[in-house]
PDB file of C-alpha atoms and ligand atoms in Angstrom:
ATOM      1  CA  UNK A 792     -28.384  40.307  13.120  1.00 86.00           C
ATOM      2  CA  UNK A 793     -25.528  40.015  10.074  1.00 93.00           C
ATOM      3  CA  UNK A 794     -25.891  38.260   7.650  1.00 96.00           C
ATOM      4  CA  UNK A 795     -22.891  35.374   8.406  1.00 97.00           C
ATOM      5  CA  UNK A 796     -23.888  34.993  12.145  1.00 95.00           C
ATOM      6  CA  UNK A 797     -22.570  31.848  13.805  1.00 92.00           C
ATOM      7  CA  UNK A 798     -20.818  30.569  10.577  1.00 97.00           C
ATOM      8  CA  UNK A 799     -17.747  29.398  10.428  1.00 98.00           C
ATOM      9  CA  UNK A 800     -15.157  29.608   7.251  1.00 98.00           C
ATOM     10  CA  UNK A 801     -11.943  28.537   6.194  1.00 98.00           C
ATOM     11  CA  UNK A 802     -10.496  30.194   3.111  1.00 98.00           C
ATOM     12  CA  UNK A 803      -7.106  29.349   1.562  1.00 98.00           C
ATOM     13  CA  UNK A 804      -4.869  32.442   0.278  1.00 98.00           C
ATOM     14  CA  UNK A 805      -6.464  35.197   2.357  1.00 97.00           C
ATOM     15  CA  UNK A 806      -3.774  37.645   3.082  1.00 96.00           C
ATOM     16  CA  UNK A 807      -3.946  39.445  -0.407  1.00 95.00           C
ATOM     17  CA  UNK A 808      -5.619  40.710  -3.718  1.00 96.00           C
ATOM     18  CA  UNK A 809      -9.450  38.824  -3.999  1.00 98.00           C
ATOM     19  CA  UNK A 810      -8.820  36.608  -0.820  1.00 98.00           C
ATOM     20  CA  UNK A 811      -8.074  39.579   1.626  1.00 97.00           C
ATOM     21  CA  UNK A 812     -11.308  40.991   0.425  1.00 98.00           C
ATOM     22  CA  UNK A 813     -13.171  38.107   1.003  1.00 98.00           C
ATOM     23  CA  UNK A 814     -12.485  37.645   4.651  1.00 98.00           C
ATOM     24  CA  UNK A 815     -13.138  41.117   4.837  1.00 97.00           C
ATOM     25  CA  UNK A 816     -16.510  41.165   3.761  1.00 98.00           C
ATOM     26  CA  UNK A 817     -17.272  37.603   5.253  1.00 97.00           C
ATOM     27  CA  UNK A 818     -16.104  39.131   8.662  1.00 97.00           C
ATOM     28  CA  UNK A 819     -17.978  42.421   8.563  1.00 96.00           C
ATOM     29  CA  UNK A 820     -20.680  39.913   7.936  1.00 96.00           C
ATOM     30  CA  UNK A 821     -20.812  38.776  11.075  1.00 95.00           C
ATOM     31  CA  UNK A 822     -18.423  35.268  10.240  1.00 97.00           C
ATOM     32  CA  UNK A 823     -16.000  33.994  11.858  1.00 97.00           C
ATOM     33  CA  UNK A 824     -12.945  33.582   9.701  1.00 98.00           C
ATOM     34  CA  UNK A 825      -9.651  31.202   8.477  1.00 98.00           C
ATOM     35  CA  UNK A 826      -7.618  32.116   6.146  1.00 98.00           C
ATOM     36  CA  UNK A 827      -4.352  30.655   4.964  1.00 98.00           C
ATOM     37  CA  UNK A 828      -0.912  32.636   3.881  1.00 97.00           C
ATOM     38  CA  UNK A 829       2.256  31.034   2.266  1.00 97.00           C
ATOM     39  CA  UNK A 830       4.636  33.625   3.299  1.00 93.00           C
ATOM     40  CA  UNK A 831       4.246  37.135   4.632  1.00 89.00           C
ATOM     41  CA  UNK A 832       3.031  36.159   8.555  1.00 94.00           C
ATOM     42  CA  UNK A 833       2.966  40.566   8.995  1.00 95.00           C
ATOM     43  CA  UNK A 834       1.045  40.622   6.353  1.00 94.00           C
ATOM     44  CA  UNK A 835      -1.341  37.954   7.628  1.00 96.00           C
ATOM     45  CA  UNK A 836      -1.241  39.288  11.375  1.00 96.00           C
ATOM     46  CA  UNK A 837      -2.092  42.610  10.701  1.00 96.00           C
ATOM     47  CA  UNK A 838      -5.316  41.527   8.481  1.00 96.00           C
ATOM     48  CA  UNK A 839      -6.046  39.701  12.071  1.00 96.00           C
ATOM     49  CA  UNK A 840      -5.485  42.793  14.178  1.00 95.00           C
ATOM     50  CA  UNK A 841      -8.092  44.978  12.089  1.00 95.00           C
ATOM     51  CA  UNK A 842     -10.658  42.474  11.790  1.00 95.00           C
ATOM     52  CA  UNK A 843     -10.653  40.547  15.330  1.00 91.00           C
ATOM     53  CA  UNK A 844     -13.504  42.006  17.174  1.00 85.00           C
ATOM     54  CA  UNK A 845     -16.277  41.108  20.278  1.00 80.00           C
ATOM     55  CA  UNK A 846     -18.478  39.680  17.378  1.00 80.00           C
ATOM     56  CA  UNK A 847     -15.972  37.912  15.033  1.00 83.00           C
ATOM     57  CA  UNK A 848     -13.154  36.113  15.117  1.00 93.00           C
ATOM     58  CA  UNK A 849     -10.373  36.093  12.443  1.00 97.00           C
ATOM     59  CA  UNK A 850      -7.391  33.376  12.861  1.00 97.00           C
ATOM     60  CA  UNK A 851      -4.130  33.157  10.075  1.00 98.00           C
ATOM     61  CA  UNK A 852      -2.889  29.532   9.515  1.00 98.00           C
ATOM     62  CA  UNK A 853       0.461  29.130   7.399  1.00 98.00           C
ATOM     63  CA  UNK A 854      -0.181  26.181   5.327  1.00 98.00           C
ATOM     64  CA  UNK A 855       0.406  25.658   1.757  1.00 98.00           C
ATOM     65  CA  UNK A 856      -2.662  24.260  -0.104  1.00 98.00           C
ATOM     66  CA  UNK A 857      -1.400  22.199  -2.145  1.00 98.00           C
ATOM     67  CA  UNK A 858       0.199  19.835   0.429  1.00 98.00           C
ATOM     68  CA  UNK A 859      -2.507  16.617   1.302  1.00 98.00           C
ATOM     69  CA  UNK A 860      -1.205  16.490   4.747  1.00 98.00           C
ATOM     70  CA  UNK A 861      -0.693  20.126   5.509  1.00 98.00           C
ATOM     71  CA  UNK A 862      -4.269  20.441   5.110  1.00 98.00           C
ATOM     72  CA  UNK A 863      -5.607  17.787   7.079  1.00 98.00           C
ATOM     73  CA  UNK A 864      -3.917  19.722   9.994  1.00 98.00           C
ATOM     74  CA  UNK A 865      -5.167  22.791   8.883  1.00 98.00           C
ATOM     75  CA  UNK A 866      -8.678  21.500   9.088  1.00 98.00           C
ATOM     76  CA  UNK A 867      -7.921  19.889  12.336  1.00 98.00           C
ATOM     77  CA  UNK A 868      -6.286  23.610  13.779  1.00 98.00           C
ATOM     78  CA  UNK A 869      -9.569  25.266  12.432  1.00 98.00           C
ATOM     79  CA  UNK A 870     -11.759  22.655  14.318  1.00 98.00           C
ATOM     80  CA  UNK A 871      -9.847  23.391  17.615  1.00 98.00           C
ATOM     81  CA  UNK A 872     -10.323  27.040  17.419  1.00 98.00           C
ATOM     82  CA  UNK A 873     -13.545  27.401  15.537  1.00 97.00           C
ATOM     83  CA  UNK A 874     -15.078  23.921  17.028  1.00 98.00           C
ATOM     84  CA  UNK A 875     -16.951  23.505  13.185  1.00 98.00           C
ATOM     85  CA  UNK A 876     -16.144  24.467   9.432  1.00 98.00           C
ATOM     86  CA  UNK A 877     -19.888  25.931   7.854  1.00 98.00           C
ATOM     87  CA  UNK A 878     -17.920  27.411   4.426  1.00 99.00           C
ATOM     88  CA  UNK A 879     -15.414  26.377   2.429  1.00 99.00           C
ATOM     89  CA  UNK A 880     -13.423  28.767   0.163  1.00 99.00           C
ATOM     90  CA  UNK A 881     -10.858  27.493  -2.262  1.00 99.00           C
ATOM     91  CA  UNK A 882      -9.246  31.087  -3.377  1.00 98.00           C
ATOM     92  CA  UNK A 883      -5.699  29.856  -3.372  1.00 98.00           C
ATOM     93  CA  UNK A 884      -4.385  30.246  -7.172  1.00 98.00           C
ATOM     94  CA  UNK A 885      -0.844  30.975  -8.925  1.00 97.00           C
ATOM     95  CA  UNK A 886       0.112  31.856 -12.430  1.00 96.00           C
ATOM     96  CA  UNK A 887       3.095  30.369 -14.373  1.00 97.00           C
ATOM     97  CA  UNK A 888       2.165  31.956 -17.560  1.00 95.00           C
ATOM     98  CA  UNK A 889       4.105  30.594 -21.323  1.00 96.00           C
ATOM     99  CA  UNK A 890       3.290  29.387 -24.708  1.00 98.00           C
ATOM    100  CA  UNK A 891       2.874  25.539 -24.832  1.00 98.00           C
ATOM    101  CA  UNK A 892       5.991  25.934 -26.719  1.00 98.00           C
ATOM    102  CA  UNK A 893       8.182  27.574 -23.809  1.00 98.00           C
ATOM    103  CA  UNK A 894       6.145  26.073 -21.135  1.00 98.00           C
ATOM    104  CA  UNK A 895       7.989  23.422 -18.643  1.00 98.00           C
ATOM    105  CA  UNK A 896       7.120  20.200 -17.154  1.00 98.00           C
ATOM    106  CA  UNK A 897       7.977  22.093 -14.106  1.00 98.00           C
ATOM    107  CA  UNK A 898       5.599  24.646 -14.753  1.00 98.00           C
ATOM    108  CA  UNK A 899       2.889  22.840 -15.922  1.00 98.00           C
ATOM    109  CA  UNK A 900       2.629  20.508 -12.929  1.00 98.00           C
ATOM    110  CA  UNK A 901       3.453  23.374  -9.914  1.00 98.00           C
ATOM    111  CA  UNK A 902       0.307  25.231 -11.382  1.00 98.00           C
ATOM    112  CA  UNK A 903      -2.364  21.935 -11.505  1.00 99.00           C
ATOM    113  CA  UNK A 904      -1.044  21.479  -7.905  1.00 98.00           C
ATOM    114  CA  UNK A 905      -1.760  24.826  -6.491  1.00 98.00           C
ATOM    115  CA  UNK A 906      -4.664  25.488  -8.145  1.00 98.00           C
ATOM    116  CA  UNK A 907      -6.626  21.808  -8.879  1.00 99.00           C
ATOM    117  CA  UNK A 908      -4.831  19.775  -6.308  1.00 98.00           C
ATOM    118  CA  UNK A 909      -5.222  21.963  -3.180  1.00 98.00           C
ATOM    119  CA  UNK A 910      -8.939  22.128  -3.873  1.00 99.00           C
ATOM    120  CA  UNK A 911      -9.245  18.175  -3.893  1.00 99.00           C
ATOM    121  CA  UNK A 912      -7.269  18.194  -0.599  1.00 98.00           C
ATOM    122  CA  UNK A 913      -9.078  21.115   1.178  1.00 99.00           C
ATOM    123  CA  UNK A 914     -12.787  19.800   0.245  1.00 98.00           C
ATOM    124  CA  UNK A 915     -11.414  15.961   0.914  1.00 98.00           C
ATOM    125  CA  UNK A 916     -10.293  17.311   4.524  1.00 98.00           C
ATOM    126  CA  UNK A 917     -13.947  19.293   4.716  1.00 98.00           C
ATOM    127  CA  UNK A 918     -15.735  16.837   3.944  1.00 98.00           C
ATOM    128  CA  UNK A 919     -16.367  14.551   7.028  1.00 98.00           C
ATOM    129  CA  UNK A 920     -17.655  17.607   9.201  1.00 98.00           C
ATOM    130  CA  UNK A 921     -20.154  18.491   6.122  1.00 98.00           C
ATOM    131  CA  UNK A 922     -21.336  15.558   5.971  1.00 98.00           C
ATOM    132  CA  UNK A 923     -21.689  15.373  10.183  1.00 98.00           C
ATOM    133  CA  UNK A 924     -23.386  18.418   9.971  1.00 98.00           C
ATOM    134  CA  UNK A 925     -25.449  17.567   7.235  1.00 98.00           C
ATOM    135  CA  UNK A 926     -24.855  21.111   5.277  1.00 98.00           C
ATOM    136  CA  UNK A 927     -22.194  22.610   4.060  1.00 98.00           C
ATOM    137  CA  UNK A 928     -21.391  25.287   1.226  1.00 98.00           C
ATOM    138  CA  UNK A 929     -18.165  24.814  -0.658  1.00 99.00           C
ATOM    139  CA  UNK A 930     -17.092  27.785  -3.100  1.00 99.00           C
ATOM    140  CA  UNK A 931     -14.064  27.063  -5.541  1.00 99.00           C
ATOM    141  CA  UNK A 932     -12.368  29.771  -7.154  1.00 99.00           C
ATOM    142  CA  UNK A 933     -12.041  29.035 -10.933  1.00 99.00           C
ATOM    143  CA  UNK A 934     -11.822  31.509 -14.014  1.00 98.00           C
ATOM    144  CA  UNK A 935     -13.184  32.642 -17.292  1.00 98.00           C
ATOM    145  CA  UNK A 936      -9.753  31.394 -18.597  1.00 97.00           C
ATOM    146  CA  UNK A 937     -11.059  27.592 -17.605  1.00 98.00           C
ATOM    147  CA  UNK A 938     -14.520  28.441 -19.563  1.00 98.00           C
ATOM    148  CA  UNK A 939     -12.925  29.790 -22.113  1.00 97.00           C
ATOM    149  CA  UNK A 940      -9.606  29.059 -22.421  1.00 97.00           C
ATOM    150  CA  UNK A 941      -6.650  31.478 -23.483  1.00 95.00           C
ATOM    151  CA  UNK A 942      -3.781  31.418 -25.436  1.00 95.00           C
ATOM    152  CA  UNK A 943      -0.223  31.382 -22.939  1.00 95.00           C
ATOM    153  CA  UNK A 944      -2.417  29.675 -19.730  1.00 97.00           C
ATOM    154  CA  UNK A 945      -2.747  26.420 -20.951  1.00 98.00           C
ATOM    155  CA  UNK A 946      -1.617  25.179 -17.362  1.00 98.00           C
ATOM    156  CA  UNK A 947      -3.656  27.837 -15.586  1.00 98.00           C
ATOM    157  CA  UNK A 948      -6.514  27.108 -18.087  1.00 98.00           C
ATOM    158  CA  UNK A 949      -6.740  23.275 -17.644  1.00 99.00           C
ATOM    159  CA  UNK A 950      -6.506  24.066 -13.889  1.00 99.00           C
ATOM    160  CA  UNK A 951      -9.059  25.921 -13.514  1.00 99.00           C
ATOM    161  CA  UNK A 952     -11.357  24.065 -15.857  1.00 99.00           C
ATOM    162  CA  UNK A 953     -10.485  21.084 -13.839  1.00 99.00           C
ATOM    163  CA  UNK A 954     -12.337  22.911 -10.841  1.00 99.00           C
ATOM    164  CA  UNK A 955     -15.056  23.069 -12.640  1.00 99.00           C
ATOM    165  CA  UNK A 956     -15.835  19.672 -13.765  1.00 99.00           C
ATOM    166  CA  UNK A 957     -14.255  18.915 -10.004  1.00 99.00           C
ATOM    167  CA  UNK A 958     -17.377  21.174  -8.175  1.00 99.00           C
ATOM    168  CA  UNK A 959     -19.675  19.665 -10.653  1.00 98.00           C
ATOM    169  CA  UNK A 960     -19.348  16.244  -9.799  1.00 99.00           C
ATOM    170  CA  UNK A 961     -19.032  17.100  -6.081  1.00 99.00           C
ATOM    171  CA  UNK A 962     -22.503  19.338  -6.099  1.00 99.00           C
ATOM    172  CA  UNK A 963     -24.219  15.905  -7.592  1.00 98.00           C
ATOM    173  CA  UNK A 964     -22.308  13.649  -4.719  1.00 98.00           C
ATOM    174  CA  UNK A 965     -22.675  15.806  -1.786  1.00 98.00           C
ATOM    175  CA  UNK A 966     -26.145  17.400  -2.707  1.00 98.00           C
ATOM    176  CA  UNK A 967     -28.684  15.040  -0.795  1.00 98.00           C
ATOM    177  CA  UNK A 968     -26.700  15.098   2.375  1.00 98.00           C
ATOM    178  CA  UNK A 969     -27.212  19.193   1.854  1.00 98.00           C
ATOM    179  CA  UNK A 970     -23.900  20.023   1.234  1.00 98.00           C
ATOM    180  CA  UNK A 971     -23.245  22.813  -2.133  1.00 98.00           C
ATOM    181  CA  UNK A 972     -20.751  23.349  -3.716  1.00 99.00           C
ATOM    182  CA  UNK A 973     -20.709  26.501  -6.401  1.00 99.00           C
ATOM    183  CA  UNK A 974     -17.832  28.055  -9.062  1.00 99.00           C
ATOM    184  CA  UNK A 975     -16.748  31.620  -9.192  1.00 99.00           C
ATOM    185  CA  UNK A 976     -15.242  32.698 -12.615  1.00 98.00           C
ATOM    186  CA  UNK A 977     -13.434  35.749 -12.136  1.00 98.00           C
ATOM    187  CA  UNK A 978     -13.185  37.737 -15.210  1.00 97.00           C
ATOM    188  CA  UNK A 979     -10.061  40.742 -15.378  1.00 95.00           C
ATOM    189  CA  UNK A 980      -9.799  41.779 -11.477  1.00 96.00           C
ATOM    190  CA  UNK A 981      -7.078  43.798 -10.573  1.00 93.00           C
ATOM    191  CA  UNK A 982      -4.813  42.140  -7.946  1.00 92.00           C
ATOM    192  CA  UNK A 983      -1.010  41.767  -7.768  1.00 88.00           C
ATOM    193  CA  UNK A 984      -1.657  38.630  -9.433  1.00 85.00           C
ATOM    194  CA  UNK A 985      -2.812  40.758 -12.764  1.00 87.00           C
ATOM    195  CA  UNK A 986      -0.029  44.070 -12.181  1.00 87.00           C
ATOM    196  CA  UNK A 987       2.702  42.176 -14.176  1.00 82.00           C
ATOM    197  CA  UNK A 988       0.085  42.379 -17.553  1.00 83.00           C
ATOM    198  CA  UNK A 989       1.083  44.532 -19.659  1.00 85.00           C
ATOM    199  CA  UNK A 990      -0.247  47.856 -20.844  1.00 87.00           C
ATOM    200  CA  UNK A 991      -1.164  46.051 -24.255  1.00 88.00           C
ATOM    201  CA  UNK A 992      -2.655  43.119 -22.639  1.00 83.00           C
ATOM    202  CA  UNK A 993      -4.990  44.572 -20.109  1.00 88.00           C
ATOM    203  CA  UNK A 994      -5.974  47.279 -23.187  1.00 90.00           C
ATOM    204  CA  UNK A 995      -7.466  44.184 -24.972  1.00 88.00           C
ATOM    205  CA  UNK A 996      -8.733  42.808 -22.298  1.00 86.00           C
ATOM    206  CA  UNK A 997     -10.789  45.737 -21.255  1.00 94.00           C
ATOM    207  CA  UNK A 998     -11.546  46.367 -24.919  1.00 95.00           C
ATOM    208  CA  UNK A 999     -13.723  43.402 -25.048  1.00 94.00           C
ATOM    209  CA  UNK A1000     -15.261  43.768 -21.378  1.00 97.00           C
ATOM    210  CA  UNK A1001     -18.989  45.199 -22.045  1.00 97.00           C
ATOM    211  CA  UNK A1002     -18.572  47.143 -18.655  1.00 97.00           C
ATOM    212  CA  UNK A1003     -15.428  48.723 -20.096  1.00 96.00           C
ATOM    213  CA  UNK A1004     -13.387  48.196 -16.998  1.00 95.00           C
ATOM    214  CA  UNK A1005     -11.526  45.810 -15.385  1.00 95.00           C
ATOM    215  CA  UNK A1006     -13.311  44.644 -11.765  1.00 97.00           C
ATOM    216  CA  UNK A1007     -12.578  44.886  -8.343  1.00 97.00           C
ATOM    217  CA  UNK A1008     -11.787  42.296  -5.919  1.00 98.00           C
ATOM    218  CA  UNK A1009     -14.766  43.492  -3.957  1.00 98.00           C
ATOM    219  CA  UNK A1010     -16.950  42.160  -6.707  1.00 98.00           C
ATOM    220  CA  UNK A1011     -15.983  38.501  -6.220  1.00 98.00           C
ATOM    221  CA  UNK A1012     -16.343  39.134  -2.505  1.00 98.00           C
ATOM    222  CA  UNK A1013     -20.072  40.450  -2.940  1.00 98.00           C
ATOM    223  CA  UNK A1014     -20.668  36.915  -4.790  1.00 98.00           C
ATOM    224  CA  UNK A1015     -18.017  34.903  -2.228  1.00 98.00           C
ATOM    225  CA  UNK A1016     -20.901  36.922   0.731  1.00 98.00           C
ATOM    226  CA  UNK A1017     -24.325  35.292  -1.244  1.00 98.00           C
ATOM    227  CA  UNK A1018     -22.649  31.759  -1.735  1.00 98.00           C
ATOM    228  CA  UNK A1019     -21.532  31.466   2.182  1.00 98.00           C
ATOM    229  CA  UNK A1020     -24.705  32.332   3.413  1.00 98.00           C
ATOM    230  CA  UNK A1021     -28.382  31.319   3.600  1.00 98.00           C
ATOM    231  CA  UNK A1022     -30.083  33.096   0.809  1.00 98.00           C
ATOM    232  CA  UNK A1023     -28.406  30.728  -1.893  1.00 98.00           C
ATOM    233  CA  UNK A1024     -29.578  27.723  -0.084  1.00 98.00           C
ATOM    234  CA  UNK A1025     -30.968  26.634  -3.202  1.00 98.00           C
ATOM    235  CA  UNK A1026     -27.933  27.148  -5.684  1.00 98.00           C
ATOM    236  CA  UNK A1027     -25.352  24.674  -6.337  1.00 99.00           C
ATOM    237  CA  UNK A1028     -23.205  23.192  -9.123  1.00 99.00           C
ATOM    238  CA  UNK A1029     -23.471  26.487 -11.154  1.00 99.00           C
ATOM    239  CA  UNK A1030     -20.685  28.258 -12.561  1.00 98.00           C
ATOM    240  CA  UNK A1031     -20.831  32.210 -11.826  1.00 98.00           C
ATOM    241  CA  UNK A1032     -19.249  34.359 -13.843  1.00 98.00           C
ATOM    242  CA  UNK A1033     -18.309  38.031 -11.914  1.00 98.00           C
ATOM    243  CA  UNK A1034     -16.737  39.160 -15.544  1.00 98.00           C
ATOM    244  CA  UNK A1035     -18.144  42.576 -16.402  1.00 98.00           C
ATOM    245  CA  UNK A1036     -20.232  40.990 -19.166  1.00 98.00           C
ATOM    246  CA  UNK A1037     -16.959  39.359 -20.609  1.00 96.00           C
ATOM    247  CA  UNK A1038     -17.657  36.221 -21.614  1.00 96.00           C
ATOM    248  CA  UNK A1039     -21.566  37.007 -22.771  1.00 92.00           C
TER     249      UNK A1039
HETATM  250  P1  LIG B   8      -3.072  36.852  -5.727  1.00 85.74           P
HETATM  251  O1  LIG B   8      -1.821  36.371  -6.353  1.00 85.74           O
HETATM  252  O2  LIG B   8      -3.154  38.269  -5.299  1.00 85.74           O
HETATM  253  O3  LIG B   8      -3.479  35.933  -4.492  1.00 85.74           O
HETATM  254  C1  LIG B   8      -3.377  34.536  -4.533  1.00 85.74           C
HETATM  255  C2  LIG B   8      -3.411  34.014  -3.129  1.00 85.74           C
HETATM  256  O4  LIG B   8      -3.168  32.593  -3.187  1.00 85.74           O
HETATM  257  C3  LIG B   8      -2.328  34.618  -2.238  1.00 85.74           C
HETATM  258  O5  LIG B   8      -2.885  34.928  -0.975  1.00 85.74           O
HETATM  259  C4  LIG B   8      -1.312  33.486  -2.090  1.00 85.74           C
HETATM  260  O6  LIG B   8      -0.637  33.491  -0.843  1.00 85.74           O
HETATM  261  C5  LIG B   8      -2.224  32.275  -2.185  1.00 85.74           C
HETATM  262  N1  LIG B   8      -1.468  31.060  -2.534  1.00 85.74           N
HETATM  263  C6  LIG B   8      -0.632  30.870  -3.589  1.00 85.74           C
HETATM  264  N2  LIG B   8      -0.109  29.632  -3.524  1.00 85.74           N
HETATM  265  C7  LIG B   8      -0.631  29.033  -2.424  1.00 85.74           C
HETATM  266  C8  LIG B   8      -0.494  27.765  -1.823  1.00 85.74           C
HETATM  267  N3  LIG B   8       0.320  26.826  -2.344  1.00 85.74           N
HETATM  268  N4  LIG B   8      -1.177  27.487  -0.700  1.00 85.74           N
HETATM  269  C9  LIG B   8      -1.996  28.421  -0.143  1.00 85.74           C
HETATM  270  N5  LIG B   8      -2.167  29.651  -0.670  1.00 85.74           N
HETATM  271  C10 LIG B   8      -1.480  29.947  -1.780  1.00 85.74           C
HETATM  272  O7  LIG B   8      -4.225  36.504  -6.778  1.00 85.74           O
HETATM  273  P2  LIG B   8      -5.755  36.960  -6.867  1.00 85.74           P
HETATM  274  O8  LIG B   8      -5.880  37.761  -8.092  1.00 85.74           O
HETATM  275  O9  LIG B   8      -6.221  37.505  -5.575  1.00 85.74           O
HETATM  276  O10 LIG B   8      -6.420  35.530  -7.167  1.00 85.74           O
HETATM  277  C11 LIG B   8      -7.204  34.827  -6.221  1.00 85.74           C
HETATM  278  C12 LIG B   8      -7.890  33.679  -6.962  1.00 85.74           C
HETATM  279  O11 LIG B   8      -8.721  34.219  -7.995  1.00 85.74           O
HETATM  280  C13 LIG B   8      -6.900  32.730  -7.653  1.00 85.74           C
HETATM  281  O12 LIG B   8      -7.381  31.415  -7.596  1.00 85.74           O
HETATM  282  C14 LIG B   8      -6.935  33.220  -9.101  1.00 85.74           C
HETATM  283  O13 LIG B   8      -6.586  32.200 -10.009  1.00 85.74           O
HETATM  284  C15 LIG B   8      -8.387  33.639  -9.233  1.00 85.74           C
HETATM  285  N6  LIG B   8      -8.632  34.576 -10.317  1.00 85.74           N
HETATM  286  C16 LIG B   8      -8.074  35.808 -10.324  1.00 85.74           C
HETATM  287  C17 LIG B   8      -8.342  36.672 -11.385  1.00 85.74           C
HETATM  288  C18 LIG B   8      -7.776  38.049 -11.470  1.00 85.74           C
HETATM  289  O14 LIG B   8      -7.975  38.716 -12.503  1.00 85.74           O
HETATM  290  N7  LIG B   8      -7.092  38.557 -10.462  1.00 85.74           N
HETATM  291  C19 LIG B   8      -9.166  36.254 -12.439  1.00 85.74           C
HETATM  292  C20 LIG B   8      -9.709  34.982 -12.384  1.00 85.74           C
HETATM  293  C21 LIG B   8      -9.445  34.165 -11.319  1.00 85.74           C
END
């Protein structure tokens, strides 16, 4: 008996960096997985390949997150092969990083969409089999940069506190009919998304981590593993930090 058995998950941006470690974990966990991609389908299908087995299934959707429609028929795809949605996982995040100063309308706006919008449209699409069910654990990616804040991700920053206040307010709606919904706040993991930071920049950064190291995208999985299953049945609206001590 694993610890995911018979549940069911849909997570957007799965085919690299913290999200490709997530469905791994999830599906050597005994889940059955969905993940989204944007662009590399080999990339996707060979994630698919190695994980598919006689216990667990893993499906790739192409779908872009922060299109309403696109993932209304994501949702509906997932119910056809999975028959029900158990876990929701809002990974899907960009970075358009500038000063306020250099920083475009463009820019601004493509980064709340990814990041902020996509989770409104994925948990909106969710919702109605949650609240069928009458359970339901929702688990949006966020960031110590939206506790926190940080000088050149003030798009980035106000998107990801916007997840926050969004999970919030969704934990209090959704709570009676059973349905949680929980924040992760990544600290410094080391993805693709954090290889363009330069040698200066992740020197400072692991300067002030406690730990003394930058994390692994394992570590948000580990949490991503507790939050999908059973024994945090009991936890929702909280903010969890996986940050190496960062922001203590
Ligand atoms: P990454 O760039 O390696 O992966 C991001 C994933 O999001 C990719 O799979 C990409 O395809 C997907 N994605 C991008 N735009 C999308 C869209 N429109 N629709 C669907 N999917 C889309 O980044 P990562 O480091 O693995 O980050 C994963 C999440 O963790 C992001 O939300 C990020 O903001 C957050 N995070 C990362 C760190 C870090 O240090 N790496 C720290 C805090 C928070």
């Amino acid at each position: 008996m694993s610890l995911l058995d018979n549940k069911n998950i849909l997570i957007t941006g799965g085919s690299r960096g913290i999200g490709k470690s997530i469905v791994e974990v999830l599906v050597k966990n005994g889940a059955n997985v969905g993940f989204t991609f944007t662009s590399s389908d080999l990339a996707a299908n060979n994630i698919c390949k190695e994980l598919n087995s006689k216990d667990a299934k893993c499906i790739a959707y192409k779908s872009d997150a922060s299109k309403f429609d696109q993932c209304e028929k994501l949702v509906n795809s997932f119910l056809d092969d999975f028959e029900t949605i158990d876990v929701l996982i809002n990974n899907a995040g960009i970075t358009k990083d500038n000063l306020l100063m250099r920083m475009s309308e463009e820019d601004f706006d493509k980064v709340i969409e990814v990041n902020l919008k996509s989770v409104f449209n994925m948990t909106k699409a969710c919702q109605r089999v949650f609240l069928k069910n009458r359970r339901g654990s929702i688990i949006n990616m966020s960031s110590v940069v939206g506790v926190k804040g940080n000088a050149g991700q003030s798009n980035y920053a106000a998107s990801k506190s916007g997840i926050i206040g969004f999970s919030k307010s969704v934990a209090q709606e959704l709570g009676s009919r059973n349905i949680r919904c929980n924040v992760i706040a990544p600290g410094f993991i080391k993805t693709e998304m954090t290889d363009n930071l330069s040698e200066s920049i992740i020197e400072g950064w692991t300067e002030n981590i406690p730990l003394k190291r930058p994390g692994e995208s394992i570590d948000v999985a580990n949490l991503c593993l507790f939050l999908a299953s059973d024994l945090s049945s009991y936890i929702t609206g909280q903010v969890i930090n996986v940050d190496g001590g960062l922001l203590t």
